[in-house]
mmCIF file of C-alpha atoms in Angstrom:
data_model
loop_
_atom_site.group_PDB
_atom_site.id
_atom_site.type_symbol
_atom_site.label_atom_id
_atom_site.label_comp_id
_atom_site.label_asym_id
_atom_site.label_seq_id
_atom_site.Cartn_x
_atom_site.Cartn_y
_atom_site.Cartn_z
ATOM 1 C CA MET A 1 9.283 26.702 -10.534
ATOM 2 C CA SER A 2 7.991 23.118 -10.496
ATOM 3 C CA LEU A 3 7.633 21.349 -7.154
ATOM 4 C CA GLU A 4 7.060 17.631 -6.631
ATOM 5 C CA LEU A 5 6.691 15.379 -3.620
ATOM 6 C CA ILE A 6 7.549 11.890 -4.836
ATOM 7 C CA PRO A 7 6.525 8.855 -2.737
ATOM 8 C CA VAL A 8 9.282 6.245 -2.531
ATOM 9 C CA LEU A 9 9.790 2.932 -0.749
ATOM 10 C CA GLU A 10 13.047 2.107 0.991
ATOM 11 C CA ILE A 11 13.811 -1.516 0.184
ATOM 12 C CA ASP A 12 16.603 -3.533 1.744
ATOM 13 C CA CYS A 13 16.943 -6.997 0.261
ATOM 14 C CA SER A 14 19.421 -9.869 0.248
ATOM 15 C CA ASP A 15 19.866 -12.976 -1.887
ATOM 16 C CA GLN A 16 21.265 -16.271 -0.629
ATOM 17 C CA GLU A 17 22.577 -17.089 -4.098
ATOM 18 C CA ILE A 18 24.796 -14.002 -3.989
ATOM 19 C CA GLY A 19 27.660 -14.499 -1.573
ATOM 20 C CA ILE A 20 27.360 -12.378 1.564
ATOM 21 C CA PRO A 21 30.545 -10.308 2.002
ATOM 22 C CA SER A 22 32.862 -11.241 4.850
ATOM 23 C CA ASP A 23 34.604 -7.888 4.556
ATOM 24 C CA LYS A 24 33.234 -4.970 6.620
ATOM 25 C CA ASN A 25 34.132 -2.467 3.907
ATOM 26 C CA PRO A 26 30.926 -0.437 3.325
ATOM 27 C CA GLU A 27 31.634 -0.139 -0.400
ATOM 28 C CA ILE A 28 31.725 -3.936 -0.749
ATOM 29 C CA TRP A 29 28.421 -4.218 1.109
ATOM 30 C CA LYS A 30 26.954 -1.490 -1.079
ATOM 31 C CA GLN A 31 27.958 -3.442 -4.163
ATOM 32 C CA TYR A 32 26.409 -6.590 -2.669
ATOM 33 C CA TYR A 33 23.072 -4.881 -2.059
ATOM 34 C CA ASN A 34 23.155 -3.312 -5.517
ATOM 35 C CA GLU A 35 23.567 -6.784 -7.035
ATOM 36 C CA CYS A 36 20.708 -8.148 -4.903
ATOM 37 C CA HIS A 37 18.394 -5.350 -5.957
ATOM 38 C CA LYS A 38 19.364 -5.709 -9.601
ATOM 39 C CA LYS A 39 18.660 -9.437 -9.503
ATOM 40 C CA ALA A 40 15.257 -8.725 -7.952
ATOM 41 C CA GLY A 41 14.474 -6.379 -10.830
ATOM 42 C CA LEU A 42 14.456 -3.282 -8.642
ATOM 43 C CA LYS A 43 15.441 -0.023 -10.307
ATOM 44 C CA PRO A 44 16.402 2.684 -7.787
ATOM 45 C CA TYR A 45 15.039 6.206 -7.968
ATOM 46 C CA LYS A 46 18.641 7.380 -7.886
ATOM 47 C CA LYS A 47 21.800 5.329 -8.320
ATOM 48 C CA GLY A 48 23.454 4.463 -5.025
ATOM 49 C CA LEU A 49 20.275 4.877 -2.958
ATOM 50 C CA PHE A 50 17.747 2.207 -2.032
ATOM 51 C CA PHE A 51 14.646 4.279 -2.742
ATOM 52 C CA TYR A 52 12.122 3.115 -5.321
ATOM 53 C CA LYS A 53 9.133 4.874 -6.849
ATOM 54 C CA LEU A 54 5.880 3.092 -6.068
ATOM 55 C CA SER A 55 5.170 2.518 -9.757
ATOM 56 C CA ASP A 56 8.591 0.907 -10.250
ATOM 57 C CA VAL A 57 7.958 -1.924 -7.765
ATOM 58 C CA SER A 58 6.542 -5.012 -9.487
ATOM 59 C CA GLY A 59 3.556 -6.912 -8.136
ATOM 60 C CA GLU A 60 5.835 -9.812 -7.215
ATOM 61 C CA ASN A 61 8.225 -7.608 -5.256
ATOM 62 C CA LEU A 62 5.359 -5.724 -3.611
ATOM 63 C CA THR A 63 3.840 -9.017 -2.485
ATOM 64 C CA LYS A 64 7.148 -10.023 -0.912
ATOM 65 C CA LEU A 65 7.414 -6.640 0.800
ATOM 66 C CA ILE A 66 3.937 -7.020 2.276
ATOM 67 C CA LEU A 67 4.651 -10.540 3.508
ATOM 68 C CA ASP A 68 7.985 -9.573 5.057
ATOM 69 C CA HIS A 69 6.701 -6.354 6.637
ATOM 70 C CA THR A 70 3.627 -7.944 8.200
ATOM 71 C CA GLN A 71 5.018 -11.380 9.065
ATOM 72 C CA GLU A 72 5.485 -10.818 12.797
ATOM 73 C CA MET A 73 2.065 -9.201 13.092
ATOM 74 C CA ARG A 74 0.418 -12.087 11.254
ATOM 75 C CA GLU A 75 2.244 -14.546 13.514
ATOM 76 C CA GLY A 76 1.002 -12.743 16.614
ATOM 77 C CA ILE A 77 4.446 -11.560 17.736
ATOM 78 C CA PHE A 78 3.454 -7.898 17.388
ATOM 79 C CA GLU A 79 0.101 -6.191 17.753
ATOM 80 C CA ARG A 80 -1.146 -4.006 14.924
ATOM 81 C CA GLU A 81 -0.592 -0.916 17.088
ATOM 82 C CA GLN A 82 3.121 -1.792 17.270
ATOM 83 C CA MET A 83 3.485 -1.802 13.496
ATOM 84 C CA CYS A 84 4.638 1.035 11.283
ATOM 85 C CA SER A 85 3.853 1.857 7.684
ATOM 86 C CA PHE A 86 6.200 0.941 4.843
ATOM 87 C CA PHE A 87 9.681 2.408 5.175
ATOM 88 C CA GLY A 88 10.570 5.210 2.788
ATOM 89 C CA GLY A 89 8.926 8.586 2.519
ATOM 90 C CA TYR A 90 9.051 11.471 0.077
ATOM 91 C CA VAL A 91 11.597 13.060 -2.219
ATOM 92 C CA LEU A 92 11.189 16.836 -2.348
ATOM 93 C CA ARG A 93 12.007 17.846 -5.909
ATOM 94 C CA VAL A 94 12.124 21.521 -6.832
ATOM 95 C CA GLY A 95 12.921 22.860 -10.275
ATOM 96 C CA HIS A 96 13.742 19.366 -11.563
ATOM 97 C CA GLN A 97 16.372 18.896 -8.841
ATOM 98 C CA ASP A 98 16.116 16.572 -5.843
ATOM 99 C CA GLN A 99 16.427 18.737 -2.737
ATOM 100 C CA PHE A 100 15.638 16.351 0.120
ATOM 101 C CA PHE A 101 15.341 12.577 0.537
ATOM 102 C CA PRO A 102 13.681 10.497 3.243
ATOM 103 C CA GLN A 103 15.947 10.084 6.243
ATOM 104 C CA CYS A 104 16.478 7.304 8.788
ATOM 105 C CA CYS A 105 13.160 5.832 10.049
ATOM 106 C CA GLY A 106 11.186 7.652 7.354
ATOM 107 C CA GLU A 107 7.822 6.108 6.434
ATOM 108 C CA LEU A 108 5.044 6.529 3.903
ATOM 109 C CA SER A 109 2.876 7.849 6.744
ATOM 110 C CA ASP A 110 5.120 10.929 6.748
ATOM 111 C CA ILE A 111 2.666 12.319 4.195
ATOM 112 C CA TRP A 112 0.962 13.851 7.242
ATOM 113 C CA TYR A 113 4.165 15.718 8.090
ATOM 114 C CA TRP A 114 4.240 17.216 4.616
ATOM 115 C CA GLU A 115 0.554 18.059 4.692
ATOM 116 C CA ARG A 116 0.930 19.939 7.976
ATOM 117 C CA ILE A 117 4.014 21.779 6.748
ATOM 118 C CA ALA A 118 2.118 22.767 3.601
ATOM 119 C CA MET A 119 -0.615 24.168 5.869
ATOM 120 C CA GLU A 120 2.100 26.221 7.608
ATOM 121 C CA GLU A 121 1.854 24.183 10.797
ATOM 122 C CA ASN A 122 4.860 22.944 12.752
ATOM 123 C CA SER A 123 4.941 19.166 12.829
ATOM 124 C CA TYR A 124 6.697 16.188 14.325
ATOM 125 C CA CYS A 125 8.626 14.185 11.704
ATOM 126 C CA GLU A 126 9.152 10.425 11.974
ATOM 127 C CA GLY A 127 12.353 10.524 9.929
ATOM 128 C CA HIS A 128 15.533 11.970 11.375
ATOM 129 C CA PRO A 129 17.317 14.250 11.037
ATOM 130 C CA ALA A 130 14.561 16.657 10.020
ATOM 131 C CA PRO A 131 14.999 20.183 8.686
ATOM 132 C CA GLN A 132 14.103 23.236 10.710
ATOM 133 C CA VAL A 133 11.037 24.789 9.118
ATOM 134 C CA SER A 134 9.809 28.388 9.236
ATOM 135 C CA PHE A 135 6.869 30.187 7.647
ATOM 136 C CA LYS A 136 6.459 33.728 6.368
ATOM 137 C CA GLU A 137 3.909 35.294 4.028
ATOM 138 C CA GLY A 138 2.978 32.057 2.284
ATOM 139 C CA LYS A 139 6.581 30.949 1.898
ATOM 140 C CA ILE A 140 8.046 27.887 3.619
ATOM 141 C CA THR A 141 11.761 27.746 4.384
ATOM 142 C CA PHE A 142 13.619 24.511 5.084
ATOM 143 C CA ASP A 143 16.924 24.835 6.932
ATOM 144 C CA PHE A 144 19.178 21.795 6.489
ATOM 145 C CA SER A 145 22.148 23.099 8.460
ATOM 146 C CA VAL A 146 23.482 20.847 11.236
ATOM 147 C CA ARG A 147 25.954 21.347 14.040
ATOM 148 C CA GLU A 148 29.297 19.543 14.008
ATOM 149 C CA LEU A 149 28.243 16.573 16.149
ATOM 150 C CA ASP A 150 24.658 16.360 14.877
ATOM 151 C CA GLU A 151 23.391 13.551 12.677
ATOM 152 C CA PRO A 152 24.018 14.548 9.037
ATOM 153 C CA PHE A 153 21.454 14.463 6.249
ATOM 154 C CA GLN A 154 21.932 11.624 3.762
ATOM 155 C CA PRO A 155 22.514 12.457 1.012
ATOM 156 C CA ASN A 156 23.550 16.032 1.651
ATOM 157 C CA PRO A 157 20.931 18.510 0.374
ATOM 158 C CA PRO A 158 22.283 20.713 -2.450
ATOM 159 C CA ARG A 159 21.286 23.847 -0.487
ATOM 160 C CA LEU A 160 21.488 24.620 3.215
ATOM 161 C CA LYS A 161 18.283 26.655 2.950
ATOM 162 C CA LEU A 162 15.402 26.141 0.576
ATOM 163 C CA CYS A 163 12.364 28.409 0.228
ATOM 164 C CA VAL A 164 9.232 27.094 -1.497
ATOM 165 C CA ASP A 165 5.773 28.457 -2.163
ATOM 166 C CA GLY A 166 3.194 27.084 0.267
ATOM 167 C CA LYS A 167 0.486 26.792 -2.397
ATOM 168 C CA GLU A 168 2.781 24.765 -4.638
ATOM 169 C CA LEU A 169 3.647 22.428 -1.775
ATOM 170 C CA LYS A 170 -0.069 21.921 -1.063
ATOM 171 C CA LYS A 171 -0.591 20.917 -4.696
ATOM 172 C CA ALA A 172 2.351 18.518 -4.503
ATOM 173 C CA VAL A 173 0.927 16.926 -1.349
ATOM 174 C CA GLU A 174 -2.436 16.341 -3.057
ATOM 175 C CA VAL A 175 -0.748 14.760 -6.085
ATOM 176 C CA ALA A 176 1.258 12.482 -3.781
ATOM 177 C CA LYS A 177 -1.898 11.485 -1.874
ATOM 178 C CA LYS A 178 -3.598 10.497 -5.138
ATOM 179 C CA GLU A 179 -0.648 8.257 -5.949
ATOM 180 C CA LEU A 180 -0.826 6.748 -2.462
ATOM 181 C CA LYS A 181 -4.523 5.978 -2.901
ATOM 182 C CA SER A 182 -3.778 4.194 -6.176
ATOM 183 C CA PHE A 183 -0.976 2.289 -4.448
ATOM 184 C CA GLY A 184 -3.437 1.353 -1.711
ATOM 185 C CA GLN A 185 -5.649 -0.323 -4.316
ATOM 186 C CA HIS A 186 -2.717 -2.555 -5.277
ATOM 187 C CA LEU A 187 -2.239 -3.459 -1.613
ATOM 188 C CA ASN A 188 -5.921 -4.350 -1.286
ATOM 189 C CA LYS A 189 -5.749 -6.549 -4.381
ATOM 190 C CA ILE A 190 -2.725 -8.479 -3.105
ATOM 191 C CA ASN A 191 -4.298 -8.790 0.343
ATOM 192 C CA GLU A 192 -7.361 -10.396 -1.232
ATOM 193 C CA GLU A 193 -5.514 -12.586 -3.746
ATOM 194 C CA LYS A 194 -3.114 -13.980 -1.131
ATOM 195 C CA GLY A 195 -5.801 -14.417 1.511
ATOM 196 C CA LEU A 196 -3.844 -12.410 4.068
ATOM 197 C CA ASN A 197 -6.999 -11.050 5.694
ATOM 198 C CA ILE A 198 -5.225 -7.915 6.925
ATOM 199 C CA GLU A 199 -7.882 -5.435 7.950
ATOM 200 C CA ASN A 200 -7.474 -2.033 6.278
ATOM 201 C CA ILE A 201 -4.089 -2.965 4.836
ATOM 202 C CA GLU A 202 -3.668 0.400 3.135
ATOM 203 C CA GLY A 203 -4.133 2.154 6.464
ATOM 204 C CA LEU A 204 -1.530 -0.100 8.044
ATOM 205 C CA LEU A 205 1.109 0.240 5.334
ATOM 206 C CA ILE A 206 0.498 3.801 4.114
ATOM 207 C CA TRP A 207 -1.521 6.110 6.322
ATOM 208 C CA ASP A 208 -1.537 5.103 9.986
ATOM 209 C CA ASN A 209 0.883 6.609 12.491
ATOM 210 C CA ALA A 210 -0.180 7.479 16.035
ATOM 211 C CA ASN A 211 2.554 10.126 16.231
ATOM 212 C CA TYR A 212 0.654 12.237 13.689
ATOM 213 C CA GLU A 213 -2.738 11.998 15.420
#
């Protein structure tokens, strides 16, 4: 059974030319954001979610993301150590079906979570909620069940429990890391072209997270 770990960015954008809703109805706000993303030329990984494959983000939009994400650091409001990597994370896709999406506070640096899980090591996870994970004889089981008052997974995983082969997850992690390295080259190019002078920009926006050290 095929197994993929797909890096995605979570992008929240607005457009002053599109009227901001005065209504608090979440569906109206969802429609507003969908229109903003469509105008920006952003095609979501899955309809209704604001996750985007790295390869689907244009150079223009990536430049804007970099500028917005690093603005307060470049202005001296925050120190580098207070920054986080790009928001998003990884879609776990098994057998051509999406099983798990990045959760609240997920980041690209969560690749270290997946690498440790693939090595059958328990790990902290930046995103929340996070599945309970167990290991047995080379198999890795993700338990997505939650108690009544617990924070729910969004969107709901299609299965409460999912068992994957550890070797296949390791392969998926390595494929994802190769894509991240290629993405890092794009970040370096923009950093140079725009004269941002951000030291090790790919470390800042992809890899670095003190919680995984």
